[in-house]
XYZ file of C-alpha atoms in Angstrom:
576
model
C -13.114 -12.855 64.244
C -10.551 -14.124 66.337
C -9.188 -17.255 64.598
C -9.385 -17.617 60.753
C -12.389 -19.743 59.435
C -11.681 -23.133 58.503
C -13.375 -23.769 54.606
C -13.901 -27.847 53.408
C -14.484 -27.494 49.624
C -15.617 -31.166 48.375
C -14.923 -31.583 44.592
C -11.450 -31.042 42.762
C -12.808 -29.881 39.409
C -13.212 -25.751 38.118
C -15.430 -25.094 40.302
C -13.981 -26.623 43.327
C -10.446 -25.069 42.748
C -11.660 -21.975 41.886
C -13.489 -21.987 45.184
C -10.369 -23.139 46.938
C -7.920 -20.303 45.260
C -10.265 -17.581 45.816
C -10.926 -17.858 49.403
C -7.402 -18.777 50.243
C -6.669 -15.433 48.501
C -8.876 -13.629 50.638
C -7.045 -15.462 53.893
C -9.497 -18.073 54.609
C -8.064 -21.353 55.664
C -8.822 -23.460 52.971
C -8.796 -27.640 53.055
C -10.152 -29.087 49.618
C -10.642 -32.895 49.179
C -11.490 -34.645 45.731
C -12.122 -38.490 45.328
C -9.787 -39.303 42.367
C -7.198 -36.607 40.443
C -8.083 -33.588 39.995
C -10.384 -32.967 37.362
C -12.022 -36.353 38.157
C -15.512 -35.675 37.557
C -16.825 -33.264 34.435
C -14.015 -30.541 33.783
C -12.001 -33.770 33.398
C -14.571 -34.830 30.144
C -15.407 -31.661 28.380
C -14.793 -30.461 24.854
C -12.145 -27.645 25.586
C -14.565 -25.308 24.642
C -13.709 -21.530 25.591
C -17.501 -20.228 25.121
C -18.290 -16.698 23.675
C -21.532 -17.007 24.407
C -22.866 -17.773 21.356
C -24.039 -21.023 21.586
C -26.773 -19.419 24.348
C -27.633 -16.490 22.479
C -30.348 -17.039 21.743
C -31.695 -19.469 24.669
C -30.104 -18.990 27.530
C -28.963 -14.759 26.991
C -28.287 -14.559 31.026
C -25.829 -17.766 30.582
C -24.183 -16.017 27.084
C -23.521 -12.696 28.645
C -22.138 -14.658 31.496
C -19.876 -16.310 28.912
C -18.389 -13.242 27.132
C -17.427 -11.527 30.076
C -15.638 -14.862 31.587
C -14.090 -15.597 28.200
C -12.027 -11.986 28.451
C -11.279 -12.446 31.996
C -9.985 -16.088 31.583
C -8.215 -14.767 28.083
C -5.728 -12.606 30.444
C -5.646 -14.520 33.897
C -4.734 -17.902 32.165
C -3.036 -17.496 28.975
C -1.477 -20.328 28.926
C -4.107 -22.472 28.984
C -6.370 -20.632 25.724
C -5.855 -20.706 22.479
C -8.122 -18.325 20.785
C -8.750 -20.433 17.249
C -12.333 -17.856 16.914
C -15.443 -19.784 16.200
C -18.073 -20.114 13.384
C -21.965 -20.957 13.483
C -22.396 -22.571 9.903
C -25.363 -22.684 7.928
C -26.270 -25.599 6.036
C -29.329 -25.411 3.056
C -31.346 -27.331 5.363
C -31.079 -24.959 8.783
C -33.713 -22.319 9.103
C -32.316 -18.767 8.209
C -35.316 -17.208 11.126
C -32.705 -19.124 13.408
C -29.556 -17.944 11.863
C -31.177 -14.610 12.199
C -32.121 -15.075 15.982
C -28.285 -16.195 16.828
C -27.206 -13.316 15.287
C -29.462 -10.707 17.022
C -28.534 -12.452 20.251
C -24.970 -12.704 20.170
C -25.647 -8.412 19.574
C -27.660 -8.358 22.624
C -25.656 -10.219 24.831
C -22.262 -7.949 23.882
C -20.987 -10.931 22.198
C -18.482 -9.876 18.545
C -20.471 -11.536 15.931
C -20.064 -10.759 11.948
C -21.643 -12.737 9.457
C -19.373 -14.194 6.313
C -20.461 -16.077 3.485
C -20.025 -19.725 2.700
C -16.964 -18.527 0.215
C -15.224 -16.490 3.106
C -15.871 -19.351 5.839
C -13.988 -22.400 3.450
C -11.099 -19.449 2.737
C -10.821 -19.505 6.830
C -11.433 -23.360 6.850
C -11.034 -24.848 3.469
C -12.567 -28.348 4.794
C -15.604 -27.387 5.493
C -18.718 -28.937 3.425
C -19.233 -26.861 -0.280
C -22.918 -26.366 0.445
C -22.124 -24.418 4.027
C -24.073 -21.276 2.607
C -22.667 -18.701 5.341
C -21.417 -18.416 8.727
C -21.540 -16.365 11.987
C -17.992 -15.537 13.474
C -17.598 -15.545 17.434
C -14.800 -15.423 19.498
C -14.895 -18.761 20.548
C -11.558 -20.583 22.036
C -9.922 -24.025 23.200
C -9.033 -24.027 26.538
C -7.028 -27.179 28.431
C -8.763 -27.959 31.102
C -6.452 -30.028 33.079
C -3.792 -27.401 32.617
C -6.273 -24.496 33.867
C -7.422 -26.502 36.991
C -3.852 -27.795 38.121
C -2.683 -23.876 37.519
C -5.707 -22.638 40.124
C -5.033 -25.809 42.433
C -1.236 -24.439 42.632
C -2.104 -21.025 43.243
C -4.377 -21.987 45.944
C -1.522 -23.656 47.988
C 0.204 -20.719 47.361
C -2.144 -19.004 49.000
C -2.087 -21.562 52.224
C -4.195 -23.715 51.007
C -4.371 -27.485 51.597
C -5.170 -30.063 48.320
C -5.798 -34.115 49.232
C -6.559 -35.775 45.810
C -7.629 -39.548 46.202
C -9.696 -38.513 48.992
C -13.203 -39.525 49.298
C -15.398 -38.224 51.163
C -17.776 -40.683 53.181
C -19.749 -38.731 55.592
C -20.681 -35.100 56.867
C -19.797 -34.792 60.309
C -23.319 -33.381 61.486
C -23.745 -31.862 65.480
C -26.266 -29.824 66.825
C -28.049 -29.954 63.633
C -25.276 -28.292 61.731
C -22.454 -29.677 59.143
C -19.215 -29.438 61.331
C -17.164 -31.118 59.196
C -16.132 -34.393 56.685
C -14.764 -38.026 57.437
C -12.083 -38.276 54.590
C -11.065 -42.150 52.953
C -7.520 -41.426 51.663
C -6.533 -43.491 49.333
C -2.803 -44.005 49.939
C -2.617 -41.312 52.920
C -2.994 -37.197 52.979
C -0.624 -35.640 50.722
C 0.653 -37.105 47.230
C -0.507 -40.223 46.539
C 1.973 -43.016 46.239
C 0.544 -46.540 44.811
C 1.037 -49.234 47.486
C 0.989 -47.167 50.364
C -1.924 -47.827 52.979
C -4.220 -45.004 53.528
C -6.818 -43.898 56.482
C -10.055 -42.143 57.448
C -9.616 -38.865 58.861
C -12.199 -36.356 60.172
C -11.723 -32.691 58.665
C -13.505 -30.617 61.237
C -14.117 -27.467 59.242
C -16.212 -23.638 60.411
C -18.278 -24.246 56.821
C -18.223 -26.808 54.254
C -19.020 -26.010 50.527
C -19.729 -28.914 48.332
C -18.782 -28.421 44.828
C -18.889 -31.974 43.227
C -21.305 -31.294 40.654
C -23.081 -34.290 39.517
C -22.084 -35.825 42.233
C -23.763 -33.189 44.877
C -26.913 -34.805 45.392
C -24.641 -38.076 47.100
C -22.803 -35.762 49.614
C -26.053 -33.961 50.254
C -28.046 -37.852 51.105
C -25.331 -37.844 54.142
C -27.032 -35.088 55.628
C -30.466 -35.902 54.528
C -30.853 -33.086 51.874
C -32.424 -33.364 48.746
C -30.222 -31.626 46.354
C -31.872 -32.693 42.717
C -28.891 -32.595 40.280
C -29.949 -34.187 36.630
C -26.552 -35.916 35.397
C -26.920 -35.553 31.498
C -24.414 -37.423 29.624
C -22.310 -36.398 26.470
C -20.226 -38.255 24.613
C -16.767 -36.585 22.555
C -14.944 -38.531 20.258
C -11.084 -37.265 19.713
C -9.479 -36.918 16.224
C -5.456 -37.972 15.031
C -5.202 -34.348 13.745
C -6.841 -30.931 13.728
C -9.404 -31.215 10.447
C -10.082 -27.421 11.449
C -8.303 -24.431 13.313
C -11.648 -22.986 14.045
C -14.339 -23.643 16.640
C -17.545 -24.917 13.621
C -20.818 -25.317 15.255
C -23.761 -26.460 13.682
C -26.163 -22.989 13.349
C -29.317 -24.615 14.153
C -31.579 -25.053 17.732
C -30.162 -27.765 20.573
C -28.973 -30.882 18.760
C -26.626 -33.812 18.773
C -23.620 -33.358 17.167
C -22.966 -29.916 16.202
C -19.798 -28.655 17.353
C -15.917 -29.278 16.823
C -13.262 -27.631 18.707
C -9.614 -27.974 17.525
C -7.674 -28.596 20.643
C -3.572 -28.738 20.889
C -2.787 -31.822 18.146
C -6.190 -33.231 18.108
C -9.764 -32.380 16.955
C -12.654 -32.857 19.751
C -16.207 -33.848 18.335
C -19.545 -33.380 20.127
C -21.902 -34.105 21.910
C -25.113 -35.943 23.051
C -27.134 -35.050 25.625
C -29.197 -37.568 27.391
C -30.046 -38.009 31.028
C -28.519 -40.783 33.301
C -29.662 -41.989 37.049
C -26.048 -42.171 38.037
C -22.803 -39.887 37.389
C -20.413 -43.058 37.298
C -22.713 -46.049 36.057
C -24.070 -45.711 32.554
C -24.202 -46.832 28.888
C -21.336 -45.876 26.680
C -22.759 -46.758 23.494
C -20.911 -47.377 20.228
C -24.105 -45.426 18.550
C -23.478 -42.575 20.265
C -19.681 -42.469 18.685
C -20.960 -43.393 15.029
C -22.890 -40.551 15.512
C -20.495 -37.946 15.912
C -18.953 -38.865 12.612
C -21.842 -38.889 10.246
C -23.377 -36.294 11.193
C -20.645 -33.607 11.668
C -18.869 -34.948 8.553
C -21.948 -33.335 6.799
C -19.887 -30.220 7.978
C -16.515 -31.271 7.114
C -16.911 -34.512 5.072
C -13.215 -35.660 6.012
C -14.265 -36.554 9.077
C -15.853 -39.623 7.245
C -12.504 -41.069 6.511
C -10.339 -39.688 9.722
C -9.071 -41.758 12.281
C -10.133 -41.290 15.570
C -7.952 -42.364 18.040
C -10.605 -42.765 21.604
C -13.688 -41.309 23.259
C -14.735 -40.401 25.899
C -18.019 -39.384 27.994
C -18.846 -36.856 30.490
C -21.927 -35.923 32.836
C -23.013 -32.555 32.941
C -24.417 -31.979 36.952
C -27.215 -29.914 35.193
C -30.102 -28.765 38.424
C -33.197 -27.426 37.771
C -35.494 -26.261 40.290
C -37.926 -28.482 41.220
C -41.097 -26.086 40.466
C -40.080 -26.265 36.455
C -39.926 -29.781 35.620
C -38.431 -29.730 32.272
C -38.690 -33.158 30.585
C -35.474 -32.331 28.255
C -31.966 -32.082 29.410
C -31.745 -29.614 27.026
C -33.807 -27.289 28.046
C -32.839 -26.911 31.489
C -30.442 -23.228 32.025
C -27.157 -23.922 31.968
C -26.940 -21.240 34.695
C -25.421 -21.808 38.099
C -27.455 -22.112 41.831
C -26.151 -21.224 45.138
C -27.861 -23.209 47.718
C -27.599 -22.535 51.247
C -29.028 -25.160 53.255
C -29.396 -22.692 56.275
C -31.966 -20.914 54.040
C -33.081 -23.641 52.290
C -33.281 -26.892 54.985
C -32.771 -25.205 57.945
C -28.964 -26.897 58.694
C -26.228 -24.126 59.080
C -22.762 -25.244 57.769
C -23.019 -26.104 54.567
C -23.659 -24.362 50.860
C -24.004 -26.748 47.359
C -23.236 -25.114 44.290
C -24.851 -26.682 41.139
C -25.324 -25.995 37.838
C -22.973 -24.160 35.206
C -20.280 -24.276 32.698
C -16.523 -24.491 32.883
C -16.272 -21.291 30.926
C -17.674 -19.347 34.074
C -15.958 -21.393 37.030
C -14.229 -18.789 38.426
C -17.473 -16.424 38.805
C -18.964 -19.206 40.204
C -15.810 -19.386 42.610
C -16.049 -15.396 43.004
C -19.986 -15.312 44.060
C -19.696 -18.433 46.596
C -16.408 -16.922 48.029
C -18.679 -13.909 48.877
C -21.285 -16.582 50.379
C -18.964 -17.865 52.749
C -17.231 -14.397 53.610
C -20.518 -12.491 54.723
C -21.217 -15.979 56.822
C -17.967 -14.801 59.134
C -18.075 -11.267 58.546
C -15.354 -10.640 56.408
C -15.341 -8.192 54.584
C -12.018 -9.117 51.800
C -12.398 -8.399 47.908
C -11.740 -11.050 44.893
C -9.096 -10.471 43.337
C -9.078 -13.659 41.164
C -10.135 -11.748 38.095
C -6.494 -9.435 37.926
C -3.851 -11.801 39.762
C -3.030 -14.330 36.932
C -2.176 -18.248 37.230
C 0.943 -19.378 37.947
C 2.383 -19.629 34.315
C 0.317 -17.109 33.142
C 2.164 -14.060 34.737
C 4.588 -13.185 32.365
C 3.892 -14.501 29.068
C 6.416 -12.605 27.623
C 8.463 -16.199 27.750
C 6.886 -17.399 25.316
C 9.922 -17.269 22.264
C 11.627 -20.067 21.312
C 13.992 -21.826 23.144
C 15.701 -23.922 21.181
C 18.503 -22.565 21.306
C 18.657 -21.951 25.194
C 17.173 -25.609 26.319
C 19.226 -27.553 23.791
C 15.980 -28.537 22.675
C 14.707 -28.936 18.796
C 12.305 -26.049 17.749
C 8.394 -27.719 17.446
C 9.681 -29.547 21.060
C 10.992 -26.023 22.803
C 7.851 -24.524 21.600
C 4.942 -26.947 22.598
C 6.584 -26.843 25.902
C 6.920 -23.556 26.670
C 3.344 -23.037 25.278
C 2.381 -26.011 28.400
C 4.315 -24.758 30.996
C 4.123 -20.871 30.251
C 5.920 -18.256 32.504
C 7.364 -21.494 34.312
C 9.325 -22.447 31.437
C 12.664 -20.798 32.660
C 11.866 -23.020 36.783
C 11.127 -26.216 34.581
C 13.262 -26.617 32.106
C 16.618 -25.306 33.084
C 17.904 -28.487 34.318
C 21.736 -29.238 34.403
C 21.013 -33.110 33.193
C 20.132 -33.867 29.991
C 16.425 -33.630 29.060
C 15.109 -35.987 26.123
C 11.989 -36.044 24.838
C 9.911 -38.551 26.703
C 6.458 -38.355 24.541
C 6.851 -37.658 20.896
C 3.545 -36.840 20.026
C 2.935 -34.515 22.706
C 6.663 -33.279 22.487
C 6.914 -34.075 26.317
C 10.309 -33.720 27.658
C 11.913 -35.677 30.822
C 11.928 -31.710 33.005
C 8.263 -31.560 32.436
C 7.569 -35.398 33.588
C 9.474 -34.834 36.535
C 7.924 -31.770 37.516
C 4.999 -32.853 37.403
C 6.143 -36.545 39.392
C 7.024 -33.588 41.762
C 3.800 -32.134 42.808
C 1.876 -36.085 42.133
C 3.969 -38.471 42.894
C 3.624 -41.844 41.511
C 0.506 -41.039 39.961
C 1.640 -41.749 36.216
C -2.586 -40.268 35.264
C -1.643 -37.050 37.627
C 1.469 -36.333 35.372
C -0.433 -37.158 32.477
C -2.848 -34.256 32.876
C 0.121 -32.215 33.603
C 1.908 -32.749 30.393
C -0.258 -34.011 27.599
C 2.162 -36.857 27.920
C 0.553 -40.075 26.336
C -2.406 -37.993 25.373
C -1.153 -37.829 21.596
C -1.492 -40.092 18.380
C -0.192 -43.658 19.573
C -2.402 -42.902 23.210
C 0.622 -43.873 25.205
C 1.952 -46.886 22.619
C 5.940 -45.336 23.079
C 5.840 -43.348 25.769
C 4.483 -44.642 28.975
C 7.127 -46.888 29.789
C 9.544 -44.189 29.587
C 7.321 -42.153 31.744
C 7.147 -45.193 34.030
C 11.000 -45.083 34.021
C 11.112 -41.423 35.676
C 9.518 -42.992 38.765
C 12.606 -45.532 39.185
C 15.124 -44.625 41.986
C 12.578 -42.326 44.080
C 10.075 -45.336 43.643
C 10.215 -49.264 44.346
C 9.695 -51.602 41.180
C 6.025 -52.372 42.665
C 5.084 -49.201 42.974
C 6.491 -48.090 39.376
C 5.103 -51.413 37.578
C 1.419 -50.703 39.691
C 1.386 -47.136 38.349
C 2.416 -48.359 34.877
C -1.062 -50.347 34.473
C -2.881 -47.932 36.148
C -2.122 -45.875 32.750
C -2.275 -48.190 30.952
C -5.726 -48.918 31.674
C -6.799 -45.432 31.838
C -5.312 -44.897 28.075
C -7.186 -48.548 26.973
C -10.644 -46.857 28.106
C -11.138 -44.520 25.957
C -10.066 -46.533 22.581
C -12.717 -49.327 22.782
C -14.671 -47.732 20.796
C -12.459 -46.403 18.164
C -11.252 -49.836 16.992
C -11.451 -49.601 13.047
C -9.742 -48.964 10.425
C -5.657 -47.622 11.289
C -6.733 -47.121 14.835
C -7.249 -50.563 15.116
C -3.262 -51.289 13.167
C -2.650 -48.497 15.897
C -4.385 -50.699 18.928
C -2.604 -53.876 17.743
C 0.937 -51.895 17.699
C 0.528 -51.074 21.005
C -0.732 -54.514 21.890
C 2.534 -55.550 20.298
C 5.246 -53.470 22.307
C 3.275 -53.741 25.748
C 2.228 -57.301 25.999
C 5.418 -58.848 23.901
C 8.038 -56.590 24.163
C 7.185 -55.606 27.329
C 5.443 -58.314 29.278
C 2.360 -56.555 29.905
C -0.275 -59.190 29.774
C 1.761 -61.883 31.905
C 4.297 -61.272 33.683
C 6.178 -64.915 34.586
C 8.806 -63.652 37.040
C 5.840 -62.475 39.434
C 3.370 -65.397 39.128
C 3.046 -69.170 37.831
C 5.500 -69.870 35.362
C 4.170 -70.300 31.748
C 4.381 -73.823 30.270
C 4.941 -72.694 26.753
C 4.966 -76.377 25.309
C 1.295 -76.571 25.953
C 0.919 -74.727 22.861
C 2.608 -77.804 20.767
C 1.057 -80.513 22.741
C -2.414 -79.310 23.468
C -1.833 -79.772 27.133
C -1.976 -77.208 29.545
C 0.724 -76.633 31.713
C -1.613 -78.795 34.743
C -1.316 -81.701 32.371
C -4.484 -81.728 31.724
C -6.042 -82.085 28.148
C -6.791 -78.272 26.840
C -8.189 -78.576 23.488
C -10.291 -75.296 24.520
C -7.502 -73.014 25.633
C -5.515 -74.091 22.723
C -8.302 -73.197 20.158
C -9.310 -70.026 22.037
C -5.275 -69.443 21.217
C -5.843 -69.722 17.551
C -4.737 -73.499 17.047
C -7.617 -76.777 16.630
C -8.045 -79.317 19.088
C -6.790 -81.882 16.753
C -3.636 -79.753 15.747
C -4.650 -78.646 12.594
């Protein structure tokens, strides 16, 4: 060819990225778009799961064996975003030993390590775990951060050339000749980093091919060409513990169910899951049920779970497809393989491939067989190589020692962020200015914030799943205005204070449903230092002043009687 293909990937998540980095590493001339941060959609609202396979074994063996070999690639390319804790299928008196059998024989068929231990051995590995567990199958399951994983391929990509517009939605396929030529683009606050306050535009991408790689969201960006791409968004909820009950990966040993797995992940604990289907990937129920759930019945499995506190959940929506010749009435029993559609093949409109389907654990063979795809569309013949180059942070892990010492920093703090940040510790944190901890839960420092402010901007969520910053115990109580801070003197006060709620919000979400017990002391806390100490909730200097003696009097600050506002405040009409 005589000029170097132009590739529009739609969709910032695994798959999208690792679409993105692979094909810029082959030369390609990559633009990908995503309508919020990165992460956005699913990847953003999964379990940190590092599959071994096991949990397909023995119904899906194509999707385990896919696992296993994924799981040893991602174990060396990205090290700094696994922690292999191992895993355990546990049996209870009531699950059927034929099944514990079958998972066993399948984890041997699909190549996957498996030993079995009794109930004794399993509560010597996790000593929480319910007395009656009667034995266990170990796997070498994982935790894996998925922000950290998808910002590292997202970096490597521009590396490689390529171009990354986050806030960018996509609101039409430019169609010509009967072929996709391209996208018209929505940016939120203009191409590059986004910046709150700062008017965007509509631009048209004209691109050689386009891949769309939204997931759940496919079947929307195929409608603007008139293709009928039949994703079935499944939702799952996960609720997040204060601390890790277990080290290990426990799932239930027992056919598809709600509820049956925990995965320890950095401070926290990560329950799960339901699986139901939804009409739409950004409108549905999130039901307290659903939470209440995930307690009772894993604490059956590790009764302190009964009494924990969780501190916020959160659902996802799995962009399960299915094609349309098998009509499976149960989310669960549709593959959790992957589908390359072409829609030359398929609808008879060159341009454009849809990828569907999956798992995080296998994003980057997903990544490698569409790359492929699009290279035999131009001819080019250019191998992947995304299975031996590692992610930036992941090249030398040799860094990881501690570096205390070195960063004036105190040991647990030097540690967690070297374990973030990798083979980049020595570019981030060398820093001739003094470098406090910003987030103590998280053990955030002010060099990682600002890093991160460098590649987002004012996007206070974008640094967030950079850093783990407000992500700990309090969800943000101490630390985002100090992360708000770090945006002062590169940022205007509206722009810092409009970023400031955006987090705020965001870190709210996800706590609604956790409101009992200390999380709710927790929740009032932070009520406390953000809407007293801080103003939060009304903010006089930038609106109507606040006529305080309408507390005393019962009159609002109109003059008009108030006897409602005042008792909706906690006082009686009457005064009493």
């Amino acid at each position: 060819m005589v000029s170097t293909p132009h590739i529009a990937v739609i969709g910032g998540g695994s798959t999208g990225v690792g679409i993105a980095r692979d094909l810029a590493m082959r030369g390609l001339d990559v633009t990908l778009v995503e309508q919020g941060n990165l992460t956005h959609g699913t990847t953003g609202r999964m379990h940190g799961l590092l599959h071994s396979g096991g949990r397909y074994a023995v119904s899906d063996q194509a999707s385990a064996t896919e696992c296993i070999e994924e799981n040893r690639v991602l174990r060396d390319i990205a090290s700094h975003c696994v922690e292999m804790t191992g895993g355990m299928f546990v049996k209870r008196p009531e699950d059927s030993e034929e099944y514990f059998q079958e998972k066993l024989q399948g984890c041997k068929e699909c190549g996957i390590p498996a030993e079995v231990v009794s109930g004794a051995e399993a509560r010597q590995m996790e000593p929480h775990l319910a007395k009656d567990v009667e034995k266990a199958i170990t796997v070498p399951d994982g935790a894996i951060d998925p922000f950290r994983l998808v910002v590292a391929n997202a970096a490597s990509a521009q590396e490689h050339g390529a171009r990354i517009e986050t806030h960018s939605k996509v609101t039409d396929l430019l169609v010509e000749d009967d072929e996709v030529v391209g996208l018209e683009v929505e940016h939120a606050s203009g191409p590059g980093k986004r910046v709150h306050g700062t008017e965007g535009g509509t631009e048209e991408i004209r691109a050689d091919y386009v891949v769309n790689a939204t997931g759940a969201w496919a079947g929307r960006i195929g409608d603007m060409a008139g293709l009928d791409i039949a994703v079935r968004p499944s939702k799952g909820v996960m609720t997040i513990m204060n601390v890790r009950q277990v080290d290990t990966v426990i799932n239930r040993c027992r056919p598809k169910g709600d509820a049956d797995i925990v995965v320890p992940h950095e401070t926290t604990a990560i329950l799960g899951t339901t699986d139901e289907e939804v009409e739409d990937p950004e409108d549905y129920p999130e039901e307290q049920w659903e939470v209440d759930l995930m307690i009772e019945t894993l604490s059956e499995l590790i009764p302190m779970l009964e009494q924990a506190r969780t501190i916020r959940s959160f659902w996802g929506v799995r962009p399960l497809y299915e094609p349309p010749d098998v009509g499976s009435e149960d989310p669960t029993d549709i593959t959790r393989d992957f589908f390359l559609l072409d829609h030359e093949e398929r609808d008879d409109l060159p341009g454009m491939t849809s990828i569907v389907g999956g798992k995080f654990t296998t994003y980057r063979m997903m990544g490698e067989q569409i790359s492929d795809h699009v290279c035999g569309k131009f001819g080019i013949d250019a191998e992947c190589r995304t299975a031996d180059v590692p992610l930036p942070g992941s090249e030398d892990f040799s860094v990881l020692r501690d570096y205390m010492d070195e960063f004036g920093l105190r040991s647990p703090i030097g540690r967690r962020s070297v374990e973030r940040l990798g083979s980049r510790a020595d570019e981030v944190l060398k820093t001739d200015g003094p470098n406090p901890t910003v987030c103590e839960c998280e053990g955030v420092t002010r060099a990682e914030i600002q890093d991160a402010i460098s590649q987002s901007g004012s996007d206070l969520n974008a640094v967030r799943i950079r850093t783990r910053a407000s992500m700990g115990n309090c969800q943000g109580g101490i630390c985002t205005h100090r992360m708000a801070s770090e945006l002062h003197g590169e940022y205007d006060e509206s722009v810092v204070r409009d970023a400031w709620d955006e987090l705020l919000q965001e870190r709210w979400k996800g706590q609604r449903h956790a409101l009992w017990g200390e999380q709710l002391s927790q929740a009032a806390l932070n009520y406390a230092l953000h809407a007293t100490t801080q103003n939060r909730d009304n903010d006089p200097a930038g609106g109507d002043p606040v006529d305080f003696a309408a507390f005393d009097t019962g009159v609002d600050h109109t003059g008009d009687s108030g006897p409602a506002d005042v008792a909706a405040d906690g006082g009686t009409p009457d005064g009493d």
